[in-house]
CSV table of N, CA, C and O in Angstrom, one decimal:
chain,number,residue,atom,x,y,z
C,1,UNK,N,217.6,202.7,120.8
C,1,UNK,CA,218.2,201.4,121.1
C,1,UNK,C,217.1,200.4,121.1
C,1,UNK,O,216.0,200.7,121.6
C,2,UNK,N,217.3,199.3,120.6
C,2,UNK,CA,216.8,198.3,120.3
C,2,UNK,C,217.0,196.9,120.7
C,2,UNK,O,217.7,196.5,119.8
C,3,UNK,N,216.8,196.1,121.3
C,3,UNK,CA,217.0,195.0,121.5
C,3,UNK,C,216.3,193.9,121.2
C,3,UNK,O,215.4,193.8,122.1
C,4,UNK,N,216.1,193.0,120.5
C,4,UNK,CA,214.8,192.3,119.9
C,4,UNK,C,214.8,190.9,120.3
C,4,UNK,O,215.7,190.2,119.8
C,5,UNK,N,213.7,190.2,121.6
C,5,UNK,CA,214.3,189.0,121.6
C,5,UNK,C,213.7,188.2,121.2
C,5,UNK,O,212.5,188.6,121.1
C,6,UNK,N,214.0,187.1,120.7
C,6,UNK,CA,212.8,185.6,120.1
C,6,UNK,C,213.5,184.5,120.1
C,6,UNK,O,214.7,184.4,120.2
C,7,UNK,N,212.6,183.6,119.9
C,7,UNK,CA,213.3,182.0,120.2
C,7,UNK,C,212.1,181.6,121.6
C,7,UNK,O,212.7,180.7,122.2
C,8,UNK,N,211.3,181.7,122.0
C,8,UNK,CA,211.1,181.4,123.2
C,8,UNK,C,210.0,180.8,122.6
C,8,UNK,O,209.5,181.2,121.5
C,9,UNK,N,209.3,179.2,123.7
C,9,UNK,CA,208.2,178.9,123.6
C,9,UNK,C,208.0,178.0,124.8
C,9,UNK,O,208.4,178.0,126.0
C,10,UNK,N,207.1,176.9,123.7
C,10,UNK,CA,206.4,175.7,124.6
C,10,UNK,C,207.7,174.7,124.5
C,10,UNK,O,208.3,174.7,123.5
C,11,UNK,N,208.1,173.8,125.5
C,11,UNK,CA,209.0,172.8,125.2
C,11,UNK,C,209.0,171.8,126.4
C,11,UNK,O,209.6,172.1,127.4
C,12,UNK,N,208.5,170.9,126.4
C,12,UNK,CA,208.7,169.2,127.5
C,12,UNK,C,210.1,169.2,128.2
C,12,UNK,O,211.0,170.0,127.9
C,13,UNK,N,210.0,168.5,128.9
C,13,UNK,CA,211.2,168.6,130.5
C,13,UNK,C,212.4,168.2,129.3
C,13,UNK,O,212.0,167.9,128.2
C,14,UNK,N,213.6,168.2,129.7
C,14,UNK,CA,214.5,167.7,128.5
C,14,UNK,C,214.4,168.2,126.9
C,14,UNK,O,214.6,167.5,125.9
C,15,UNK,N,214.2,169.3,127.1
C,15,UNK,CA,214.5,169.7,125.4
C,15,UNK,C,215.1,170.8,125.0
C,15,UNK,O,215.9,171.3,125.8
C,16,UNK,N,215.0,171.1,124.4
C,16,UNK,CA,216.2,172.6,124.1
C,16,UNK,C,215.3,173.5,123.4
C,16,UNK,O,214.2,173.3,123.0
C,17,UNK,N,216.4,174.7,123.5
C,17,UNK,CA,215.6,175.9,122.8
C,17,UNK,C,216.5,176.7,122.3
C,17,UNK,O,217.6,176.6,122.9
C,18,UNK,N,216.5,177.5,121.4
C,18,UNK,CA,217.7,178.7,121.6
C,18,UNK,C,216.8,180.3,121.5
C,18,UNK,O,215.8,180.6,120.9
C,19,UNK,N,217.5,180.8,122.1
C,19,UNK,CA,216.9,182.2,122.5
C,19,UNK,C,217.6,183.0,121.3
C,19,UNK,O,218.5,182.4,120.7
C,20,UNK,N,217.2,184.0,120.9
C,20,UNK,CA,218.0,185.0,119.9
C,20,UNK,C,217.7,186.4,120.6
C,20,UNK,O,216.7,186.8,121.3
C,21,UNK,N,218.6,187.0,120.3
C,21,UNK,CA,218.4,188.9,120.8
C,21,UNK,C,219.5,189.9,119.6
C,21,UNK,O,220.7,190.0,119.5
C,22,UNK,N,218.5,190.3,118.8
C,22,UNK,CA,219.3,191.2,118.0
C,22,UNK,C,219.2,192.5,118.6
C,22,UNK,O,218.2,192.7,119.2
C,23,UNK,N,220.2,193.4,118.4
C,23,UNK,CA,220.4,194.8,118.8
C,23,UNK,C,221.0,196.0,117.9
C,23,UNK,O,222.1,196.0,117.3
C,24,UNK,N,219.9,197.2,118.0
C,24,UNK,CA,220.2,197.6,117.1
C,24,UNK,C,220.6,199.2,118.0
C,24,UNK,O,220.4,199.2,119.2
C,25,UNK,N,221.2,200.4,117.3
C,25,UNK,CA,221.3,201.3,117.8
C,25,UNK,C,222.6,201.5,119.1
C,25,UNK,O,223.0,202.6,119.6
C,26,UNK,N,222.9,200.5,119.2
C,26,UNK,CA,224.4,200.5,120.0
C,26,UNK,C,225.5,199.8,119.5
C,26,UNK,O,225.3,199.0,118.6
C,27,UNK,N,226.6,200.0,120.0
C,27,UNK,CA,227.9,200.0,119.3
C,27,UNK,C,228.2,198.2,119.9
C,27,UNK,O,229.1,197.9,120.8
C,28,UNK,N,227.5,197.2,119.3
C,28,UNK,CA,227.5,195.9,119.8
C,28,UNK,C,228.2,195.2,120.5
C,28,UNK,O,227.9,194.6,121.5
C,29,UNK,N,229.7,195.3,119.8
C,29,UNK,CA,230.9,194.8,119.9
C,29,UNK,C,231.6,195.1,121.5
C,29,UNK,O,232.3,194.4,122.2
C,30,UNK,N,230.9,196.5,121.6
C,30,UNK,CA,231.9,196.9,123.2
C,30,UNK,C,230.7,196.9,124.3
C,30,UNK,O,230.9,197.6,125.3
C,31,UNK,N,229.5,196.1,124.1
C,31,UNK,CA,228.9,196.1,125.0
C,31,UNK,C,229.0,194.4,125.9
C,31,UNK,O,229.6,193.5,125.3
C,32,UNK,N,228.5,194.3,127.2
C,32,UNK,CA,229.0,192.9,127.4
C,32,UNK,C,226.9,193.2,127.3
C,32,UNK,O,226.2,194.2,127.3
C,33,UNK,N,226.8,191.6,127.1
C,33,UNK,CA,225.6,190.9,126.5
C,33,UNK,C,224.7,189.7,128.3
C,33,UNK,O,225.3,189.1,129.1
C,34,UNK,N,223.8,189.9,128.2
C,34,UNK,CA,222.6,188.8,129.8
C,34,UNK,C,221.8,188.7,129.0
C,34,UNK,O,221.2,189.3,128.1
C,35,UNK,N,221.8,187.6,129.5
C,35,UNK,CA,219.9,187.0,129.7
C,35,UNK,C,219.7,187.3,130.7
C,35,UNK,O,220.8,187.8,131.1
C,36,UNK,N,218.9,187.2,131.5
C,36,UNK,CA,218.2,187.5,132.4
C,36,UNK,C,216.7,186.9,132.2
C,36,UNK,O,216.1,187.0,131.1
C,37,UNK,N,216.2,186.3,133.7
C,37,UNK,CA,214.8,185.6,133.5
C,37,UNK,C,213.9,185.9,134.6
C,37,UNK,O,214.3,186.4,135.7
C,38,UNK,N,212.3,185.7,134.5
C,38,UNK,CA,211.8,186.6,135.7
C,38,UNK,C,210.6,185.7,136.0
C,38,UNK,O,210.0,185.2,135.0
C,39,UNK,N,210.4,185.5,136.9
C,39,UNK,CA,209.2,184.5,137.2
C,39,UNK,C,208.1,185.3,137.9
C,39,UNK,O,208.5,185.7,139.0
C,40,UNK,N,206.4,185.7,137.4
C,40,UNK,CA,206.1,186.3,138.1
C,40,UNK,C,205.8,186.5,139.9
C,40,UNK,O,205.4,185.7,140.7
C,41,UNK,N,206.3,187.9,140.1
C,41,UNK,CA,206.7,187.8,141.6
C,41,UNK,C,207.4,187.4,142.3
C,41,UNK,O,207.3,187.3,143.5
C,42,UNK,N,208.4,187.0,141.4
C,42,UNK,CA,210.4,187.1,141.9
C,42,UNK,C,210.9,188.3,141.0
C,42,UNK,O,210.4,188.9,140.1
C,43,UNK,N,212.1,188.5,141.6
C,43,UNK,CA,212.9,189.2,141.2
C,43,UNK,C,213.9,188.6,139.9
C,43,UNK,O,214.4,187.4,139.8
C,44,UNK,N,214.0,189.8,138.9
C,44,UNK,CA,214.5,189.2,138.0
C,44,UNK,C,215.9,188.4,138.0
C,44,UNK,O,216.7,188.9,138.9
C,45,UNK,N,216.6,187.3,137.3
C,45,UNK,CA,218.1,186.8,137.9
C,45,UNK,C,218.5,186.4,136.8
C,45,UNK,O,217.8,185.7,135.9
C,46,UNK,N,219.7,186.8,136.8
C,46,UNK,CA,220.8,186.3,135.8
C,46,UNK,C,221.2,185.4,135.7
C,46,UNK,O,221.8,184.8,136.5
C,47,UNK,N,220.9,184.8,133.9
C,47,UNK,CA,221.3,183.6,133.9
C,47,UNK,C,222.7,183.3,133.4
C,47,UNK,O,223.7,182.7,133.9
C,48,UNK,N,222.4,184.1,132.3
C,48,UNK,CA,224.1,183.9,131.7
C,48,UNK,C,224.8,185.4,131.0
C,48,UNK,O,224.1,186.2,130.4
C,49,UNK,N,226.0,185.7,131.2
C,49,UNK,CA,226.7,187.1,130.5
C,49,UNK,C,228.0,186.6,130.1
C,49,UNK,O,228.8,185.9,130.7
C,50,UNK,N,227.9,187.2,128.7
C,50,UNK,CA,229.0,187.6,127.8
C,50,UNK,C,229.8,188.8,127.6
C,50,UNK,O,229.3,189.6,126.8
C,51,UNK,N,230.7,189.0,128.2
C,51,UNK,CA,232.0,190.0,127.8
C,51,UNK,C,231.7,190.6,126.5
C,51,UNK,O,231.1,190.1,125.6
C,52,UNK,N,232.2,191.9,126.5
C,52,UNK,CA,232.6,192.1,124.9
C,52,UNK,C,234.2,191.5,124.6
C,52,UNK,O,235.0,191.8,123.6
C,53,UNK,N,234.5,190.5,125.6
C,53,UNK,CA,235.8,189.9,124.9
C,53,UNK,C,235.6,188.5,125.0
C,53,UNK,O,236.6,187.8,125.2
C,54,UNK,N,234.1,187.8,125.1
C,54,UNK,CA,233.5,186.8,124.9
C,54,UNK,C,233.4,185.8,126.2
C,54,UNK,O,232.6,184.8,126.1
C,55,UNK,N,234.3,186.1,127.8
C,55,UNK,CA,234.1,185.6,128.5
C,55,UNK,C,232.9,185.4,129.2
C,55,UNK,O,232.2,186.4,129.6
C,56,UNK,N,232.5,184.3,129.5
C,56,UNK,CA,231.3,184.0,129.9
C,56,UNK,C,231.1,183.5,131.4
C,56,UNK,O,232.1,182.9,131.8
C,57,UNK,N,229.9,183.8,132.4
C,57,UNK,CA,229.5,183.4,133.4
C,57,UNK,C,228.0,183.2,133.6
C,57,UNK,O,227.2,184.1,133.2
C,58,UNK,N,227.5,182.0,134.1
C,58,UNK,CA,226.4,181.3,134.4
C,58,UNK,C,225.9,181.3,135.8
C,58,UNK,O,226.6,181.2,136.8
C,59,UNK,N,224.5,181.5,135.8
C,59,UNK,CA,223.8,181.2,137.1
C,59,UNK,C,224.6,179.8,137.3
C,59,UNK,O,225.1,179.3,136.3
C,60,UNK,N,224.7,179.0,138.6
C,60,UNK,CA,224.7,177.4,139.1
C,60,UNK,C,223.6,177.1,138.4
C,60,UNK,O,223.8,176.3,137.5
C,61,UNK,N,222.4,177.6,138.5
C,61,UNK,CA,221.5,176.9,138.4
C,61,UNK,C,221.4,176.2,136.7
C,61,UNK,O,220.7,175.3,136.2
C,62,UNK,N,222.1,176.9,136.1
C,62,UNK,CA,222.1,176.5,134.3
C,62,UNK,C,223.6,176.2,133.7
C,62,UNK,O,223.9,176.1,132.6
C,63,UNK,N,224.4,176.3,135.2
C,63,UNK,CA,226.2,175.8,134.0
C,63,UNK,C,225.8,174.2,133.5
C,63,UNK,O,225.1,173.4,134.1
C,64,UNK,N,226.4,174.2,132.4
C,64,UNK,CA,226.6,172.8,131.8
C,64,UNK,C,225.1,172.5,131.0
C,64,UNK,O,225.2,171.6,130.1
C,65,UNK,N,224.2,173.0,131.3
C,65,UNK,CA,222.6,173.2,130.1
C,65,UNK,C,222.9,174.2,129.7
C,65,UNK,O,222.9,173.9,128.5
C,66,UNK,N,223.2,175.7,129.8
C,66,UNK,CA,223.0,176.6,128.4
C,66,UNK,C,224.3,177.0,128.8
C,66,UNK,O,225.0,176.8,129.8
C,67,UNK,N,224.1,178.0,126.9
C,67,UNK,CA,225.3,178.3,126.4
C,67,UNK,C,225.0,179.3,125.6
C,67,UNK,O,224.4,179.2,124.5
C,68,UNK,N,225.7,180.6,126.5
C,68,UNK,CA,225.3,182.2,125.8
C,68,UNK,C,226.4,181.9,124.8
C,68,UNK,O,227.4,181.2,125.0
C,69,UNK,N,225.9,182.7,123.4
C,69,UNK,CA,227.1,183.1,122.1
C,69,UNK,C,226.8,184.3,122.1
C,69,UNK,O,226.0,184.8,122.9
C,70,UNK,N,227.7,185.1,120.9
C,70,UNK,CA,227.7,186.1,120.5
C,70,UNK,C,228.1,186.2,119.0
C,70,UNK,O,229.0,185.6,118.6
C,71,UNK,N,227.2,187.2,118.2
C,71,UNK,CA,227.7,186.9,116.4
C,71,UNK,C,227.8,189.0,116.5
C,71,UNK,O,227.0,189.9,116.2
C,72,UNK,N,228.8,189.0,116.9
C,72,UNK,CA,229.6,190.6,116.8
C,72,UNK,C,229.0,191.1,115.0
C,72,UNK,O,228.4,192.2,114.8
C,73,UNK,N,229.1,190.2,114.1
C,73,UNK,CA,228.8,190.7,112.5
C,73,UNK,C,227.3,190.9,112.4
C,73,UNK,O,226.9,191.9,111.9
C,74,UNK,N,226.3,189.6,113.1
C,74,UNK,CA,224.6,190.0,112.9
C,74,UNK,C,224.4,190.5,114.2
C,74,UNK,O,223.3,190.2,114.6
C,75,UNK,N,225.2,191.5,115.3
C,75,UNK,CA,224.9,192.7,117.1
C,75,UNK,C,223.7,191.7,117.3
C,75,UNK,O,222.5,192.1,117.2
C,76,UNK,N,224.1,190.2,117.7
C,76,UNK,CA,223.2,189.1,117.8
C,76,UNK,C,224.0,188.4,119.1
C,76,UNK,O,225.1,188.0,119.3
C,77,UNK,N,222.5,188.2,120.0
C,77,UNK,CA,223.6,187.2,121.4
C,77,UNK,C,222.6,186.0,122.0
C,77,UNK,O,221.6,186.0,122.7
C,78,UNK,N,223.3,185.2,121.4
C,78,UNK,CA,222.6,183.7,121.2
C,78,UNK,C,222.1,182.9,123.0
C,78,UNK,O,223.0,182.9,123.9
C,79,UNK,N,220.8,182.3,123.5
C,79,UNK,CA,221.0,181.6,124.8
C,79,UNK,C,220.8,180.0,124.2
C,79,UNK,O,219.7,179.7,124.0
C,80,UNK,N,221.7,179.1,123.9
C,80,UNK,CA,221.3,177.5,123.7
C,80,UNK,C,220.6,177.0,125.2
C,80,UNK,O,221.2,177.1,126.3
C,81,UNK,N,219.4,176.6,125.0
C,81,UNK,CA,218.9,176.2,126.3
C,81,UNK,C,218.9,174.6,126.2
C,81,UNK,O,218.4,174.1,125.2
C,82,UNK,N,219.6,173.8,127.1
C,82,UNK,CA,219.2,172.6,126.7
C,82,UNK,C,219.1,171.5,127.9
C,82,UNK,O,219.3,172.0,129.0
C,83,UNK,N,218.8,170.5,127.9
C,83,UNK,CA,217.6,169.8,129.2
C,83,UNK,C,217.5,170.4,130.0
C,83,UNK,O,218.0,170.5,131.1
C,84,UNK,N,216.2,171.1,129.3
C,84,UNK,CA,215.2,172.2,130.4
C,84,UNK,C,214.4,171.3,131.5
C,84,UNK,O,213.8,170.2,131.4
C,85,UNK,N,214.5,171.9,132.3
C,85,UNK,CA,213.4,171.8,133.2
C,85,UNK,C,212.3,172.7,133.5
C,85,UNK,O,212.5,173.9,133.0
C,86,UNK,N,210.8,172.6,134.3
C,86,UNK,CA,209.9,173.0,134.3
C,86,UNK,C,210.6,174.7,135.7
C,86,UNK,O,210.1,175.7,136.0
C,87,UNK,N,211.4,174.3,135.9
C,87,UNK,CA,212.1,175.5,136.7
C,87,UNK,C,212.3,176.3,135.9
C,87,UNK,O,211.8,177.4,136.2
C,88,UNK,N,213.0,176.2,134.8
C,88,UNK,CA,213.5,177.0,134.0
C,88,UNK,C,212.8,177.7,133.0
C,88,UNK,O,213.3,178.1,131.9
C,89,UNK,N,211.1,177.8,133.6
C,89,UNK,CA,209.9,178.0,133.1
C,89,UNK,C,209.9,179.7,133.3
C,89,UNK,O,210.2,180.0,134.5
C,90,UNK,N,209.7,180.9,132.3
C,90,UNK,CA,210.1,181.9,132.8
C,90,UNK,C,210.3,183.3,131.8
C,90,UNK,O,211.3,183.3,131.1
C,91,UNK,N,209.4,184.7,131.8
C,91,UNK,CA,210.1,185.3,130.7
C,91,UNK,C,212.1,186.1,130.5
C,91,UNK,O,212.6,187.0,131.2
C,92,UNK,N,212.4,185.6,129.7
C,92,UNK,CA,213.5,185.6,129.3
C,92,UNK,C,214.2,187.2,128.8
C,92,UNK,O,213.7,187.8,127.9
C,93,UNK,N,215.2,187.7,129.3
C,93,UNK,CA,215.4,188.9,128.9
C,93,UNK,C,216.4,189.3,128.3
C,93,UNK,O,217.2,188.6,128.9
C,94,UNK,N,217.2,190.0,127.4
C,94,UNK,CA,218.1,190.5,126.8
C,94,UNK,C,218.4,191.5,128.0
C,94,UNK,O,217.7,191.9,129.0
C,95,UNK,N,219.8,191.8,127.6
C,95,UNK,CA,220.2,193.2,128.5
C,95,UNK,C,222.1,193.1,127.9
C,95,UNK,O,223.1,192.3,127.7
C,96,UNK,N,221.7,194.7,127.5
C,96,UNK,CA,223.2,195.0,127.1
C,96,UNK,C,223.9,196.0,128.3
C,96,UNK,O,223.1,196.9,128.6
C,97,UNK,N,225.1,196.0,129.0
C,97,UNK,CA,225.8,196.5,129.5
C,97,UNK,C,227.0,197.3,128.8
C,97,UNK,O,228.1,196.8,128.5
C,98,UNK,N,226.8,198.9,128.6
C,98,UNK,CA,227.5,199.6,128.1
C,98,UNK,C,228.9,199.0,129.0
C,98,UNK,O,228.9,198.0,129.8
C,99,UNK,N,230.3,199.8,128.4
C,99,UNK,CA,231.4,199.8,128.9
C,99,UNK,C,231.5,200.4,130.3
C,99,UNK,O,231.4,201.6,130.3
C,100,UNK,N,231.7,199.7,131.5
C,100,UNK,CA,231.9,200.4,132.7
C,100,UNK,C,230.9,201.0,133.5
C,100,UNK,O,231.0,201.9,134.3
C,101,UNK,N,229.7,200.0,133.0
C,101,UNK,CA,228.6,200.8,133.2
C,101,UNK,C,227.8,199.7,134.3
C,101,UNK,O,227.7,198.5,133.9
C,102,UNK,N,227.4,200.0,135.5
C,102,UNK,CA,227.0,198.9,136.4
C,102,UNK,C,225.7,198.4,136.4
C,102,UNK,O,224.8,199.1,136.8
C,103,UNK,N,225.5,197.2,136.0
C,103,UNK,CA,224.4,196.5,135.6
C,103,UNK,C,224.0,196.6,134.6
C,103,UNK,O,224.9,197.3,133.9
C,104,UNK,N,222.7,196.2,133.8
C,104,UNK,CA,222.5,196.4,132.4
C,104,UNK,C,221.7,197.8,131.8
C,104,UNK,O,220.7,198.1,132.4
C,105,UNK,N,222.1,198.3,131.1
C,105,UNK,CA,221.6,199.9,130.3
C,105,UNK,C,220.6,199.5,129.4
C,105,UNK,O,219.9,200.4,129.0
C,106,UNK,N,220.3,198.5,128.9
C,106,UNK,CA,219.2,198.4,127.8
C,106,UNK,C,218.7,197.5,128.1
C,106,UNK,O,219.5,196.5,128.4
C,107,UNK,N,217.2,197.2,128.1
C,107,UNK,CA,216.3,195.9,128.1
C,107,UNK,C,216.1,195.2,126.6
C,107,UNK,O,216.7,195.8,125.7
C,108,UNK,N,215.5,194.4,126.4
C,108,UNK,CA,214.7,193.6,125.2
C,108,UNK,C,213.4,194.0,126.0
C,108,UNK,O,213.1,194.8,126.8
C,109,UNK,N,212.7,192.9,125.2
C,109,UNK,CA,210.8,193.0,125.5
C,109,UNK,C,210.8,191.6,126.4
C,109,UNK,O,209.9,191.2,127.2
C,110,UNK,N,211.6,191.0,126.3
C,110,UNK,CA,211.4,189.6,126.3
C,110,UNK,C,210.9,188.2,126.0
C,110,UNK,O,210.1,188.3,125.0
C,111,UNK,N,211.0,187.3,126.4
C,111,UNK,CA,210.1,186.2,125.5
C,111,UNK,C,210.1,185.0,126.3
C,111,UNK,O,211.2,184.6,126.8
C,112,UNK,N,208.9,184.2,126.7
C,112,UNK,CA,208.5,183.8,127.5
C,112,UNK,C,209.3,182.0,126.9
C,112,UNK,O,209.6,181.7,125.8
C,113,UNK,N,209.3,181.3,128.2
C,113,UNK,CA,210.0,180.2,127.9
C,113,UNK,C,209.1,179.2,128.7
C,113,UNK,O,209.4,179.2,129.9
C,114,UNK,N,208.0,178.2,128.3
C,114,UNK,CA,207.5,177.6,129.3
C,114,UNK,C,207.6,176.4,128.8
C,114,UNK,O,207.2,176.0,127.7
C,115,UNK,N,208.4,175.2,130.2
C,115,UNK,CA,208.6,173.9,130.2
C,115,UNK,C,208.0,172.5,130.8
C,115,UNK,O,208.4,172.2,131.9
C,116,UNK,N,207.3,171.9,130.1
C,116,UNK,CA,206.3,171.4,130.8
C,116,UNK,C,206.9,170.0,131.1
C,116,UNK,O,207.7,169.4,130.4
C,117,UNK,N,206.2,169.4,132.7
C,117,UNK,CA,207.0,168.6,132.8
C,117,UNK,C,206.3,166.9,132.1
C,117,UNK,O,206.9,165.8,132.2
């Protein structure tokens, strides 16, 4: 299993980003889909998750700035980041959740997201 994430960089307070995470080696469609972000010496937290029937839920701290997708045809699960702030400074994680399965079963590598103010 494979999880591949990119999209992440440098970006000023108010700007956008989109994250990308391809996955390879699992059955895409029936997994539900996280980001997840980690600041060193916090605990990692969830930002955003996708259903495998596309329903979505957000940290408070990011409803209404990002917006997880999902492309079922490219086992691809999109994060739109948009007016960032320097909070939202952080490496970024993929995580697939098999069916019925509690919390996430697969990582990415992740990819760092730093917002300068």
């Amino acid at each position: 299993v494979q999880l591949q994430a990119s999209g992440g960089g440098f970006v000023q307070a108010g700007g956008s980003l989109r994250l990308s995470c391809a996955a390879s080696g699992i059955i895409f469609s029936l997994n539900h889909m996280t980001w997840h972000r980690q600041v060193a010496g916090k605990q990692r937290e969830l930002v955003a998750r996708i259903s495998s029937g596309g329903s979505t839920n957000y940290a408070d701290s990011v409803k209404g700035r990002f917006a997880i997708s999902r492309d079922n045809a490219k086992n691809t699960v999109y994060l739109q980041m948009n007016s960032l702030k320097p909070d939202d400074t952080a490496v970024y994680y993929c995580g697939a959740a098999a069916p019925r399965a509690i919390g996430v079963t697969y990582w990415g590598q992740g990819t760092l997201v730093t917002v300068s103010s």
